[in-house]
Amino acid sequence: MKKISLYLKMFAIVLAILMLKSCKPKNAGSAVNSDAASKAYVAPGKYDAFYNFVSGGFSGQMSVYGLPSGRLLRVIPVFSVDPEKGYGYSEETKPMLNTSHGIVPWDDLHHTELSQTNGEIDGRWVFANANNTPRVARVDLSSFRTAEIIELPNSAGNHSSPFITENTEYVVAGTRFSVPPDDVNGDVPINTYKQNFKGYLSFISVGKDDGKMDIAFQIQCPGVNFDLSHAGKGKSHGWFFFSCYNTEQANTLLEVNASQRDKDFIMAVNWKKAEEYLKAGKGKKVAVKYAHNTYSEKSHTAVSEIKTEVTVLDSKELKDICYFIPCPKSPHGCDVDPTGEYIVGSGKLAALIPVFSFDKIQKAIADKAFEGDYDGVPVIKYDAALHGEVKKPGLGPLHTEFDGKGNAYTTFFVSSEVVKWNIQDLKVLDRVPTYYSVGHLCVPGGDSKKPNAKYVIAYNKITKDRYLPTGPELAQSAQLYDISGDKMQLILDFPTIGEPHYAQAVAADVIKNRSLKFYKIDENQNPYVSKGEGTTKVVREGNKVHVYMTCIRSHFSPDNIEGIKAGDEVYFHVTNLEQDWDVPHGFAIKGANNAELLIMPGETQTLKWMAEKPGIFPFYCTDFCSALHQEMQGYLRVSPAGSSLPISFSTGKNIPKPDSTNTK
């Protein structure tokens, strides 16, 4: 009877959701008037005031938009191959996608996080997570390229990441799926979840100057699902907060079995105390296997290293590094206000928003105001940690950002709205509809100590009637609201690369003046670089042929190549000799089964091509570079495997002379 009753409750919830989603707001067709729309207008030739870094979800990419225009500025390939830029196809970038499972050319990028100094966005790097095969990436914002990717052992479903501490000391990641640790036999019955599955938190150190990442330590935790997280700041610096669900430790039909308890948890982690234990030798060295991939802007080449050890601290043994705080119900978002005093938990199935006080959490710990423990981790009493509750704010609360004026903005998935409320008195101040089923939201700097209270952007899961139909797969969407006044005002819809999850935005001036224009050819350290046409060559090494090639407006050198044989592996090492801003070149050859190269000024990139059969194979520039772009082409001749024709190459000459055996 209990199970039937539970199913009926779940059915009622689903029915309510469907009814709400079918209700179209009355002002959906005319939500933005001309006066409001003018606030989002950026004249041709003018720059946007903000960069917006948006996760691409299942595309595995990150997209960059200008705000307030909503113009797409760039798509950054991170965890997915990208034929536009040759990322994951060129020999230099292939190692970026290496893992302990081999090359994984795709992932599910859910969250972006801009680096900070003293709790303020500094514009150096943006981090991204891979939700499927657990990885964290660092994108260099001088080049807008992925500079580093580190795989996370003992993890599965790296959703609760990549969130940072206020000086970017750490990028932190929590596992979504608890699994058996990597150093034990994982061939266990799935229904032994409670006995054999564990959750891990990974603390990744970040080099202060170069940004280089390393797994400093992991914390082994009870087998729950870690959903989202944010670091403390100001007074709560040194702490990290995670939302947790599936405290029932279910392993099947989680929509029912992981929604039984009235409260799950926010986990508070004292990472400063964890550092002390680490220095005291309390960590255990554990055998694992994970990839660490780095890309050099000097050699334009990635290197992948497989590492085999990580240090683990056990939360069950070290009882003063982790604490659970009850949080209703099935919490998703976990957000910390600019002062660091208030921690907001958003229970997807709760009819309120709990707000916890850092000071009260500290007092509860000092007073041992616990209601017991959960798998060895102390559980703080709910009321002992609670600042208060926002009553009846909406249906399906998910995520919260802050404006630095004492106000919070929370998304509500079920009731499709953004709600503004005051952190101190917990009163709702304003609400606006979204179109439709909003997930994450973003205030520029909204999770930092210094938000910019100009805009809030809603990232919606469903668009329905907002754009022209495009078959069964509809456009993904974002909506921009002006929050400079007391009331929120919708001023723009714009489509995004799907599927948008979390995003962050920052004033353009923090980044744009640091933007790299081109690579200095004299500093190019690629082992296959050709720094002038006089250094180009074609070299045979057995069945491998290396073509050292240059490109400049508007020709390749060499542009005639002969002596290649069927069965050869041909490596085109193409160096762009341009030293002028915005003159990239492309390279593609007929029959290539990978992609093009897109080569920035001063850069070297390599395309591997298999000579499968005799014939003439044209190659050409794929990126329009000048009025004579169409003339930027060349020919490669492939002879039979047993041919004795020697390697020859030229630019501007007919070499070798035509031979009678191959001329008709």
mmCIF file of C-alpha atoms in Angstrom, residues 47 512 515-519 553 578-584 600-601:
data_model
loop_
_atom_site.group_PDB
_atom_site.id
_atom_site.type_symbol
_atom_site.label_atom_id
_atom_site.label_comp_id
_atom_site.label_asym_id
_atom_site.label_seq_id
_atom_site.Cartn_x
_atom_site.Cartn_y
_atom_site.Cartn_z
ATOM 1 C CA TYR A 47 31.213 46.064 -28.860
ATOM 2 C CA LYS A 512 39.141 41.897 -24.277
ATOM 3 C CA SER A 515 43.142 38.953 -26.180
ATOM 4 C CA LEU A 516 45.939 37.361 -28.209
ATOM 5 C CA LYS A 517 46.187 38.724 -31.764
ATOM 6 C CA PHE A 518 48.605 36.252 -33.380
ATOM 7 C CA TYR A 519 51.474 33.919 -32.570
ATOM 8 C CA ARG A 553 48.362 34.950 -48.968
ATOM 9 C CA GLU A 578 51.180 35.532 -41.603
ATOM 10 C CA GLN A 579 51.985 38.014 -38.845
ATOM 11 C CA ASP A 580 48.883 40.090 -39.283
ATOM 12 C CA TRP A 581 45.792 39.993 -37.108
ATOM 13 C CA ASP A 582 42.842 37.979 -38.384
ATOM 14 C CA VAL A 583 44.507 36.177 -41.292
ATOM 15 C CA PRO A 584 44.081 32.487 -40.514
ATOM 16 C CA MET A 600 46.185 30.856 -36.896
ATOM 17 C CA PRO A 601 48.911 33.375 -37.898
#
